[in-house]
Each structure stands twice: as C-alpha cells, then as structure tokens.
XYZ file of C-alpha atoms in Angstrom:
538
model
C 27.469 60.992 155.124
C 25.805 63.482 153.150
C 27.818 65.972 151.100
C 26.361 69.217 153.325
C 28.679 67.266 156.044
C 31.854 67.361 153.927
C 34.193 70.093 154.136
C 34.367 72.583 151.235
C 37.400 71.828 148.883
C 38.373 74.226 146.801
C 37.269 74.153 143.012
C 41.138 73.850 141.637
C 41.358 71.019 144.574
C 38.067 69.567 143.736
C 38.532 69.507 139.778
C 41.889 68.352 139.395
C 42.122 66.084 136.527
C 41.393 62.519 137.501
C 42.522 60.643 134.324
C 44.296 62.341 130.533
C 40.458 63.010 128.938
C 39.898 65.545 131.968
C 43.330 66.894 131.369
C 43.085 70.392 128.946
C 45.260 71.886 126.839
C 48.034 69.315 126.311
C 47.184 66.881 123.939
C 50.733 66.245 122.329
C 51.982 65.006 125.311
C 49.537 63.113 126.677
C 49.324 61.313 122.634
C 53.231 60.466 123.104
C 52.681 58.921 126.405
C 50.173 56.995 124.738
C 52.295 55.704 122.416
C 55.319 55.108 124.916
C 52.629 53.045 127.052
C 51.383 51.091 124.068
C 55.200 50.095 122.926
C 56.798 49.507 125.747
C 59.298 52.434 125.277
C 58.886 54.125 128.727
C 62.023 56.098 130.063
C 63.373 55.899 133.078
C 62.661 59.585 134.153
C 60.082 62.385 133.189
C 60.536 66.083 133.269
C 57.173 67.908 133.272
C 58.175 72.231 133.061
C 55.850 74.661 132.562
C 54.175 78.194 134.374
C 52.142 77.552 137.172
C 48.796 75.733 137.379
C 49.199 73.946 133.862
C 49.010 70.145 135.306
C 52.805 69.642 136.214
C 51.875 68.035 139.623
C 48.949 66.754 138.236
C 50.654 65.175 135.447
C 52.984 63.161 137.007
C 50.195 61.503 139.127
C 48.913 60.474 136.278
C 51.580 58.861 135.216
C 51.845 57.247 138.061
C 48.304 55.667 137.768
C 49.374 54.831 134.361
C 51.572 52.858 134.882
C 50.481 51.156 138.142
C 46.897 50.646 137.235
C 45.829 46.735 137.331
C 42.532 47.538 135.843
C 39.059 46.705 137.879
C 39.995 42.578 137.520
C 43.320 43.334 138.382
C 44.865 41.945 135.250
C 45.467 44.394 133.877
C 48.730 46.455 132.719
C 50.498 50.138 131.882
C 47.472 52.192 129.799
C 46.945 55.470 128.935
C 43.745 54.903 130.470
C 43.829 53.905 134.496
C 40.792 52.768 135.354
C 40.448 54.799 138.252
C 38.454 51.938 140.497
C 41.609 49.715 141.397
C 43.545 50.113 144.310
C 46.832 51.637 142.929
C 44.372 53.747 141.615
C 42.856 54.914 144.100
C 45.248 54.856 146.638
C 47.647 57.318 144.579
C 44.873 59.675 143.876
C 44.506 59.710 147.470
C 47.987 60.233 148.046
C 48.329 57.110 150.351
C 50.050 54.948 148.038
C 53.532 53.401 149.866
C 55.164 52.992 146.320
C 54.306 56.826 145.007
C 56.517 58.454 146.988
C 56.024 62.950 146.584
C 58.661 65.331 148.098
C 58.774 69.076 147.678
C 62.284 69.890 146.964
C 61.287 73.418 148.062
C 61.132 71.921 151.726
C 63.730 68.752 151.298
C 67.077 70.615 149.387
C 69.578 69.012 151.083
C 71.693 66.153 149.803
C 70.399 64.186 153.057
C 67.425 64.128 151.172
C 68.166 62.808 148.336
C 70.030 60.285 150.280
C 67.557 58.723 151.358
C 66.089 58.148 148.127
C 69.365 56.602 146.810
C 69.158 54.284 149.744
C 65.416 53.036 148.935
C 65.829 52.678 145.182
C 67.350 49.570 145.955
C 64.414 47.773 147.287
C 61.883 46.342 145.306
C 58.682 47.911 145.171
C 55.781 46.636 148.181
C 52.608 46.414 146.276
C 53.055 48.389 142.911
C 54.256 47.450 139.054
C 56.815 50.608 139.504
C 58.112 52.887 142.614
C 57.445 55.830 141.537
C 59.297 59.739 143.504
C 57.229 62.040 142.293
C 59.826 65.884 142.959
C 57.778 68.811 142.836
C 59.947 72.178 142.145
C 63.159 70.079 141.428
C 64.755 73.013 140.581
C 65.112 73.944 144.470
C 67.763 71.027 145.029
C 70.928 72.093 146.065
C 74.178 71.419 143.705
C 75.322 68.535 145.558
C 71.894 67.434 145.994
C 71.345 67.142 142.212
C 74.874 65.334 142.285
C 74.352 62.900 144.457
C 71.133 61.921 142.070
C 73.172 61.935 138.939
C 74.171 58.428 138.847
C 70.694 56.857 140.233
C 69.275 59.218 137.604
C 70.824 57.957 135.091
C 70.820 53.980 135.672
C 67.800 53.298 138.192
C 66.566 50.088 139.211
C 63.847 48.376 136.113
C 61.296 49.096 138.665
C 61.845 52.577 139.872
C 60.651 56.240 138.108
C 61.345 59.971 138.058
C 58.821 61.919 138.055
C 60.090 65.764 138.319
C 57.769 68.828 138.049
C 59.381 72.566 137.603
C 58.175 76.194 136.789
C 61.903 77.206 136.370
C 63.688 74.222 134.205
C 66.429 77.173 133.657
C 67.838 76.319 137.113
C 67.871 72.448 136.602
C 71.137 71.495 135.798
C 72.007 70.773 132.576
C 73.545 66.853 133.358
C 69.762 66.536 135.255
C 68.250 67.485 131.867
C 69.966 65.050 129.747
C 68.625 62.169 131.776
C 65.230 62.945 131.792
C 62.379 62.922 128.984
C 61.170 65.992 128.851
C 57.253 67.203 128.336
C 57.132 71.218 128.111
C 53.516 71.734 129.318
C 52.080 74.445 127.469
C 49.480 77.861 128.817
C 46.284 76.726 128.674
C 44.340 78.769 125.718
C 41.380 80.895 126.620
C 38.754 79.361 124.723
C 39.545 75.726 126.317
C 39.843 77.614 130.018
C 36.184 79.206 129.220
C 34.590 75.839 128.173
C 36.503 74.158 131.244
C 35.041 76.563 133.363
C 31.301 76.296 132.114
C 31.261 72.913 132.730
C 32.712 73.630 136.313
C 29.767 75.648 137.329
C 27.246 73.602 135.702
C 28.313 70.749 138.175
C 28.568 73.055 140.733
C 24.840 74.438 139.997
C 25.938 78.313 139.810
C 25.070 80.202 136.430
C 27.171 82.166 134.606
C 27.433 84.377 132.097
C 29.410 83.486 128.841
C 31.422 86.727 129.098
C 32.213 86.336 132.607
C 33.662 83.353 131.870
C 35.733 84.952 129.137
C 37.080 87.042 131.310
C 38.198 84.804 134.209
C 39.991 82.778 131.240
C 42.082 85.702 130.233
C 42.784 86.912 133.556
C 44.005 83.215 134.346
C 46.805 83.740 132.002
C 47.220 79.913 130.596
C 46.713 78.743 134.500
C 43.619 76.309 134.964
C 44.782 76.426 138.764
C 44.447 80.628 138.870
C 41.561 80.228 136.593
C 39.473 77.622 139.451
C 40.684 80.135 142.063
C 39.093 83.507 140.382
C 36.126 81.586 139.796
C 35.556 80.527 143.631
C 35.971 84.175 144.690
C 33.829 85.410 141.551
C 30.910 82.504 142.558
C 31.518 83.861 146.410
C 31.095 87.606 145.106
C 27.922 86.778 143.116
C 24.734 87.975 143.974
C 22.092 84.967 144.848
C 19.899 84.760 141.918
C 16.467 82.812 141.379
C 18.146 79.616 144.123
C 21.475 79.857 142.667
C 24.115 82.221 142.372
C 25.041 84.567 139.245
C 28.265 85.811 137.827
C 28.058 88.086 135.711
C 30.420 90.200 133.644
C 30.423 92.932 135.424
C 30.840 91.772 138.844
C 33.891 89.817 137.737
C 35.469 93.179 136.391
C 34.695 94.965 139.697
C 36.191 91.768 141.779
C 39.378 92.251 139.597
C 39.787 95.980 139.126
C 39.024 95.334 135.148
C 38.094 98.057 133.247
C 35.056 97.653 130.814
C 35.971 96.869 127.384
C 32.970 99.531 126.155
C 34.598 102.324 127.907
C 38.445 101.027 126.549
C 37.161 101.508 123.337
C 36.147 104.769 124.076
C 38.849 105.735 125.899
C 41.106 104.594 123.111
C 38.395 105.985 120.461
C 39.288 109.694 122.403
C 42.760 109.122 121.965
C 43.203 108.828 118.742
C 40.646 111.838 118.394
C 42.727 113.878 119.908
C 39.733 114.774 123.121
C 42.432 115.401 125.685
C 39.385 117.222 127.651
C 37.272 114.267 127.477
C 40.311 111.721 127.491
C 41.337 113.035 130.680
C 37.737 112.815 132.176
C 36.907 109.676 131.049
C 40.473 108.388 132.523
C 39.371 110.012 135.941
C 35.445 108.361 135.113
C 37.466 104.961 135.145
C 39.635 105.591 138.326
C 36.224 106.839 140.306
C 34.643 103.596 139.367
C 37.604 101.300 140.749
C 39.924 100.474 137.730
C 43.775 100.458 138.055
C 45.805 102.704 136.146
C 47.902 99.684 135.534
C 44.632 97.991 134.336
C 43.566 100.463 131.581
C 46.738 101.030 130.013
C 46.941 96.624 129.503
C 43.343 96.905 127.990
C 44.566 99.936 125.453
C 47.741 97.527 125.002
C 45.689 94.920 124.236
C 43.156 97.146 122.286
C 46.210 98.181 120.014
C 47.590 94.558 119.458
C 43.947 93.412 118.230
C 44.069 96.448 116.073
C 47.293 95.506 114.480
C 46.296 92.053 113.673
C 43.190 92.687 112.512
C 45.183 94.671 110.093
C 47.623 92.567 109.391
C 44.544 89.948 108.441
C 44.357 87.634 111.129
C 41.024 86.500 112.729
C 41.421 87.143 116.200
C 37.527 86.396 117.390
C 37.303 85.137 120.864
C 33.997 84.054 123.442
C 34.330 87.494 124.954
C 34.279 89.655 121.790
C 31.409 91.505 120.754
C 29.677 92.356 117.526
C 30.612 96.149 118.663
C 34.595 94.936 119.273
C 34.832 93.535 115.976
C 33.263 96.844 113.842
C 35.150 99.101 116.174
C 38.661 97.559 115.394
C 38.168 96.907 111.816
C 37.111 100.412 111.748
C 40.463 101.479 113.500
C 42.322 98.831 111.613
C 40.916 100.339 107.968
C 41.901 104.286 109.243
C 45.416 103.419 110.493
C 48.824 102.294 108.688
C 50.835 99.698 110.513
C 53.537 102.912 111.261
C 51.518 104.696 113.501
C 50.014 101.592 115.064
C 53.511 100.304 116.043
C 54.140 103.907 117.161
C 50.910 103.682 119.461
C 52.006 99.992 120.874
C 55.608 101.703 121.921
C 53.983 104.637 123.336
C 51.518 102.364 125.239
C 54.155 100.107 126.345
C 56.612 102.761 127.432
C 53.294 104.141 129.520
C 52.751 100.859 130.874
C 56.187 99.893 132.511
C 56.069 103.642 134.035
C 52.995 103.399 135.414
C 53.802 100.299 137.158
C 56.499 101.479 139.021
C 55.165 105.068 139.676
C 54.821 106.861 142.880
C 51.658 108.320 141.125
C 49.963 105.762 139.536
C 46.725 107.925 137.794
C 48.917 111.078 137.220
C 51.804 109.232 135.325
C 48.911 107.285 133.702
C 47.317 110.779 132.711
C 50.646 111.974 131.474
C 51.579 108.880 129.581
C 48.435 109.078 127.596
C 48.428 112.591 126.965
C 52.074 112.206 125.042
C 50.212 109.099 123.502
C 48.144 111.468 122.034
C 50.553 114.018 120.857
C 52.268 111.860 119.376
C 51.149 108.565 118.357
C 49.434 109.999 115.021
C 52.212 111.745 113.748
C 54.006 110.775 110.455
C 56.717 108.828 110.157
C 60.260 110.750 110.926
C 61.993 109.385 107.595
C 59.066 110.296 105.275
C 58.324 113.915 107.104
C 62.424 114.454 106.142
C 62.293 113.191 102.778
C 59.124 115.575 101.817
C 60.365 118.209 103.483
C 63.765 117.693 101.741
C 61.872 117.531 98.701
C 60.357 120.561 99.197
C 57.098 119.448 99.441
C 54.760 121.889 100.982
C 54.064 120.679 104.654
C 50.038 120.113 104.306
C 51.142 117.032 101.961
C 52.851 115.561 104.685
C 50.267 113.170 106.127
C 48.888 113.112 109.280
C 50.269 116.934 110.005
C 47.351 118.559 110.756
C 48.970 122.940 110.366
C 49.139 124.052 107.336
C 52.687 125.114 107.677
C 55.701 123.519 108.318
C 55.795 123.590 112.517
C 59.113 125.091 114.183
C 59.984 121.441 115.773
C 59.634 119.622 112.542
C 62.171 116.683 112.873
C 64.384 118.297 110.170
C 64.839 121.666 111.935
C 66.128 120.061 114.844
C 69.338 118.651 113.243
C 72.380 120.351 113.935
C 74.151 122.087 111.575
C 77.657 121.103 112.130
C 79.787 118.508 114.821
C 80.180 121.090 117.148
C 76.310 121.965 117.094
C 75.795 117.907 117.412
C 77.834 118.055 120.908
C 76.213 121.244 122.558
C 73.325 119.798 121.578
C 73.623 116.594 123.609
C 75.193 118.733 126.445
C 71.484 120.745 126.694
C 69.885 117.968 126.487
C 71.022 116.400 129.505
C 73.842 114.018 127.808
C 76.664 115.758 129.000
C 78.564 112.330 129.817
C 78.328 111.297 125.628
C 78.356 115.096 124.800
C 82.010 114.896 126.752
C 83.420 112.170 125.243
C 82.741 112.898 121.377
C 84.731 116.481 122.299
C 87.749 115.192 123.969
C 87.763 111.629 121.931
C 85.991 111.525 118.779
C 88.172 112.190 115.279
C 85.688 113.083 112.718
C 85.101 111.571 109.717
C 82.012 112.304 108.055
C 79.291 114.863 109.036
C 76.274 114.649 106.978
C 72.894 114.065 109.139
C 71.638 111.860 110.131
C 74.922 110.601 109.428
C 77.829 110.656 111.551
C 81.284 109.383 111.275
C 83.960 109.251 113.724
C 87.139 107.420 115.514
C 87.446 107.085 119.182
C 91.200 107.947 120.233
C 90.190 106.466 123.669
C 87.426 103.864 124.797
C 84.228 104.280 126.013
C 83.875 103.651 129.758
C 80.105 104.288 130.014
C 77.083 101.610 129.914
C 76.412 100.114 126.665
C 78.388 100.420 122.994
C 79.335 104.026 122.475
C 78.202 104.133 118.841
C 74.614 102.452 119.933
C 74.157 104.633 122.473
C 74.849 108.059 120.769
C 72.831 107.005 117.910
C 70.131 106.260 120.203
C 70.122 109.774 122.276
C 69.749 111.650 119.020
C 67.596 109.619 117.849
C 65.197 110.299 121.344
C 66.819 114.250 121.142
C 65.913 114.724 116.931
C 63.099 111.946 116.162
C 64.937 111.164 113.372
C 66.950 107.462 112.839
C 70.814 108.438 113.334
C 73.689 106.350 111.287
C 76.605 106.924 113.811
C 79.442 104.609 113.116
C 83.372 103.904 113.183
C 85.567 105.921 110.692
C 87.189 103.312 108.434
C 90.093 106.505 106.612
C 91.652 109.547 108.495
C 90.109 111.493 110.532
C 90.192 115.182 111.735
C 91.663 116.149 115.452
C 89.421 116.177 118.154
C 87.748 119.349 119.457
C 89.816 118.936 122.451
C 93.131 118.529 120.584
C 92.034 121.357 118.449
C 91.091 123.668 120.787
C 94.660 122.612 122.951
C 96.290 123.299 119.538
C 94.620 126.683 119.501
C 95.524 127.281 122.906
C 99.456 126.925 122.272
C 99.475 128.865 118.861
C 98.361 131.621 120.787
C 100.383 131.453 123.846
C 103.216 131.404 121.007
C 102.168 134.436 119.870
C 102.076 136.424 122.969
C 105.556 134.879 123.864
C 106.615 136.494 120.706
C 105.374 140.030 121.413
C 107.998 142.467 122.290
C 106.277 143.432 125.302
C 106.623 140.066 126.706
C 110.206 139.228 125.539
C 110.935 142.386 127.110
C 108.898 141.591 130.186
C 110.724 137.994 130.499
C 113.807 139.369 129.996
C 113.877 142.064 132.816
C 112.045 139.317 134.979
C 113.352 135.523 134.048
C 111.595 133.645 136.523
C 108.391 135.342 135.488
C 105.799 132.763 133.679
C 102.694 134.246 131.409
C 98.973 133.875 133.134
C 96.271 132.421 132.389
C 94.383 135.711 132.541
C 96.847 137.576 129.675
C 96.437 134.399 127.449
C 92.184 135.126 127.967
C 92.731 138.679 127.469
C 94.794 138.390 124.430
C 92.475 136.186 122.865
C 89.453 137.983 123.868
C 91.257 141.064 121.624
C-alpha cells in the first residue's frame, strides 16, 4: 500500500527515536547504559525524570529493546545497539510485545493495580530475555500503591525490570527513589533542536528557513516533543512554494504571537533613549500587528540577559542571531555598567509577572515600561548618597541628567528622626509596620540608613519584622536600609512615652487648686478626657 494510503502521523509520533544514535541531547546517559550493557552491571530498576518531551517514554523503550534484542540471527545478546529487524525488536516498537508490559499510572493509581503486577512478576517471561513494566508518570501512584511495590521493587525476580518515567520525581517517594537508578534527562539545547528539526523537514520534503527553525527551537523550551508539534502547525501554516511548502521566519512569529527581534531591539533601543513618545507608539505598532504584551516584555527580558553576558564576556552566538544582534548588544553592552543592567532585568521582570496576571494586558505593559524608563538609567542609590554626602555637585553624579540636585534625590527622602521614620511609613501606606515600631519598638540607634531597635512584643505580621521594615524603606527611600535588633538598652517606646506623657500631665491638673477644690466639693467626680486635651492644648 502506497504511503498516500497511510494515515498522517504526527511528526513527534512519526520521529520518535528508534534506537540511542537518533536520540538528542543526552549523551551521558545513554554512554553509562553503554557501559552497564557491556559489563553486565544492569540494575534492577530505572528512573528516567525530566520536563516534558525530552525522551522519558521514549527512553525506556529503548531500554527495553536493549536488552531484549537477539540481533537479526537471533544470537545475539543485551547491546547498546538493538538491531531494530528482530522480533523483540520490532514487536516492542510496535507496542505488541507480551513481555513489555506499559501502564499509565495517571489512569491505573490504585494499589489493585499494582497488584496485579506483584502477582505476574512471578512468572517467567513468554518469549523475551527480560519482562520488562514500563510506568509512565509514576509519580501519580497512590501511597499504598507505591507500598505495595516497595518490596518487589527492591528484590524482583533475575528476569524482571522497572522501567519508570516522571516529569515530577519530587512526588516519588523517597523509599521508591532509593531503589531505582536514576537518569535525570536533561532540556534539549537549541542548537541540537534546530539541526534535529532541519533534518525533519528535509525527509519530509518542506523547506525551511534557518531562522525559522531557530525560532521553533527556542519556543520548544528543551522539548523535542513541543518542538515536532510547532513545526507541524508552522509546515500547515506555510504558504505552498515552488511544489513544496515554505516556513519562513516570519510566518512562524505570526503563528506564535512572537514579536520580531528587529523591532525588540528598537523597542529596547527607545527605552533606554528615553523616546517615551515613540516607545509608546512603537509598543502600540507591536500590539496592532498581533504580538502579546506578555511576548514583548520576554524578548526585552531576554534582550537584557544577552546584554549582560555579552558584558560579562561570554559568547552567547546562536543559529538565530544576526550580524545586526551581535553589533547592537555589544554596542549596549560597551555603554552600560552591570548596575544599571541588573536594574533594567528587575524592572523588566517585575513588568513581566504583572503583565501576566493583568486585567489590562497592553496598558500595564505600557505602564511597566514607562517606569522602566524612568528609572532603569538612574545611578546607583549608595553612590548618588555618598556624592551627595560628599558634597559633590549633582552634575558629577552619573547618569543624572539636571544640573541640580532634584527635590526626590534618594538622600532628601530620609527622615530626619524615629518619629519622622514612622509617619513616614504610615503615608506611605504601611500603617500595619508604621503601628508596630510606635507601640513596640525601643530604640537604639538612629542614624540612616541605619536603624536600631528592640521589640517589647512580637511581630504577628507575614514575614521577619526586621526584613520586612528594611525592605519598605528601602521601596519608600531607594536607599539600602540596615534595620536590626538592639544588642544594649534601649529608649521607651513612643507609645510608652507618649502614655508617660499622658499621666505626668493628668498629675498636674490633679494638683491644681481648682481641681482639688473641685474633687473635694464633688468626691465622686473623675477628670475628662476633654480637660486633660484642653490643658495640654494650653
């Protein structure tokens, strides 16, 4: 039957690895299986972990063809190398093999399950050198399913393997672990997705370009499963060229909502200009033409990593990277310290995560890269106190573009004494720490950035009380706060004090003649509140 009779299968389907050569991106492993095969030193159970569409399943069918291959005489024995043509062989790459038994624990959790393979380990196997249960998602067993395996696990039968497969090895108990050999199946890189790829659609007679295939690498994330998948829809989306399909770069960017790496450079390129006129249209230029918000602030995240290690001197050239990349971020990475870079990343990032959970995707994008803007190139906090404690005159500060110091220089925003520090938090919206440093905090040691103080009771908010204060300045000021416990006496607390107050000057009043008089004539009278307000007020 000819092949325009077969069903289409999938490319990920259709290109799974058939033997450990067509297997990418895992070399170690597969070079201590080799050696376990050639000595003899084969465990009793495998654990293959690792994110999704790595080989995990895959994997373990080849081991199972490893060690069940008879070779095309069948004389043959375990080998790195199955031959493919023998009838283990093929009858476990077909799935069809009696001895290669596969259960999704996803689907079978129960210990009724895994019952039943206690119960069958006992026979020998029917045709095969091993009986192999291959367990796909293991980590999906129930407790008492993974208990009832524990002894089998751990002394099978000489002729019966484990062959487990997991994207969440966290959840495997840690008794399962210690019984298994484990193989930690690393993210495929881009460059060996990319070459993977070209030789997929050479075989499947579709052309592509080099940079399309870039991208479908890097959008695959490690995955050679994802990868297969984006390149069936991009080979679906391509236009028909001269008898055979093209993907191109562009169509692959439109498929996935990418935005063009020309027009992140530019967009970046604005923002460190300062354009917000032109930063703002060419954000809107972007949405118009299909790109997620979410999208173009992970190609300026990615834009400001490259940046940072092309500055920190580490060749970062990939298939997708142009001549016009490279000069633009060695440009970037020439004009900008590593301060204000790491700034940028944690302005970015901070962007990012609100984007993605924003009611308004392109207006929070908008405003998260307008405060990129205002402040990503400004000088470090420590160094704009120091010179400006100095007194150095505020156009050697760098990076400060007005020739005078500005009114919301980091330094003018420190408060001038404890009290200050506490009305300050209060306006600024931390009236639950601004509360507790009045009615609770002795101080110490008031010298900022510095702070110094004793807690008289705990702190019953989220987080340490010290971290956390020294934190909301830090977000209130701009400057790096030192807040820490008081090791030698400390004052009263502006509660206590102002209670202390309080009494002193209802003494007082008590002592007035008018009063003694008063209480005398009237002995069950008591003194307001209002006369203790109005006798302070004079």
């Amino acid at each position: 039957m000819s092949d325009s009779h077969q069903p289409y299968r999938v490319l990920a389907r259709k290109y799974r690895p058939r033997n450990f050569r067509e297997l990418i991106g895992q070399d170690a492993m597969v070079q201590t299986l080799a050696n376990a095969i050639r000595r003899g030193r084969l465990a009793h159970a495998f654990l293959m972990t690792g994110v999704r569409g790595v080989g995990k399943t895959s994997t373990a069918r080849l081991i199972a063809k490893a060690l069940n291959c008879v070779g095309p005489d069948g004389q043959g024995g375990p080998t790195i190398d199955p031959c493919g043509a023998c009838e283990p062989c093929m009858a476990i790459a077909e799935g069809r093999h009696i001895d290669v038994v596969e259960m999704d624990a996803a689907s079978h959790t129960g210990v009724d399950d895994v019952r039943e393979i206690i119960e069958a380990v006992r026979y020998a196997a029917v045709s095969a050198r091993y009986k192999i249960y291959i367990i796909d998602e293991v980590h999906m067993l129930s407790k008492n399913a993974f208990n009832a395996l524990l002894k089998t696990l751990e002394e099978p039968p000489a002729h019966v393997k484990f062959l487990f497969a997991t994207t969440e090895v966290n959840k495997v108990p840690v008794t399962v672990l210690s019984r298994c050999q484990r193989f930690d199946l690393r993210r495929i890189p881009a460059e060996l997705l990319a070459a993977h790829f070209a030789h997929v659609v050479e075989a499947e007679a579709v052309a592509a370009e080099p940079d399309a295939l870039a991208l479908i690498a890097q959008a695959a994330e490690g995955s050679a499963r994802d990868g297969l998948s984006i390149l069936d829809q991009a080979i679906a989306h391509a236009e028909m060229g001269e008898g055979a399909p093209l993907v191109t770069a562009t169509q692959v960017r439109d498929m996935l909502g990418l935005s063009d790496r020309g027009a992140t450079r530019r967009l970046l390129g604005l923002l460190l200009e300062g354009d917000t006129g032109a930063l703002l249209g060419a954000v809107r230029d972007q949405y118009a033409l299909g790109v997620e918000p979410l999208s173009l602030m992970r190609g300026l995240l990615e834009l400001a990593h490259a940046v940072t290690l092309v500055k920190a001197g580490r060749d970062i050239a990939n298939p997708g990277q142009s001549a016009e990349e490279r000069e633009a971020l060695a440009d970037w990475a020439s004009q900008l310290g590593f301060a204000p870079l790491h700034r940028l990343w944690q302005l970015l990032l901070k962007g990012h995560d609100e984007v993605a959970s924003a009611a308004l995707p392109i207006e929070s994008c908008e405003m998260a890269l307008l405060r990129v803007m205002h402040a990503a190139t400004m000088p470090d906090p420590g160094e704009v106190a120091r010179l400006l404690r100095d007194g150095a005159p505020a156009a050697s500060v760098p990076g400060q573009a007005p020739q005078s110091a500005p009114s919301n220089a980091p330094s003018a925003q420190l408060p001038a004494s404890f009290e200050d520090l506490i009305e300050l938090l209060y306006r600024r919206g931390r009236g639950q720490l601004s509360q507790h440093l009045k009615d609770c905090a002795g101080l110490s040691h008031y010298a900022p950035p510095l702070l110094e103080i004793r807690l008289t009771d705990p702190w019953h908010g989220e987080g340490d009380f010290f971290r956390e204060t020294a934190r909301a300045l830090k977000d209130i000021t701009g400057i790096h706060w030192q807040v820490r416990q008081a090791e030698g006496p400390v004052a009263p607390t502006l509660m206590e004090q102002e209670n202390r107050q309080r009494e002193d000057a209802r003494a007082a009043i008590m002592e007035t003649p008018v009063v003694k008089a008063a209480l005398a004539a009237f002995p069950d009278a008591e003194l307001s509140d209002e006369l203790e307000q109005w006798s302070a007020e004079r």
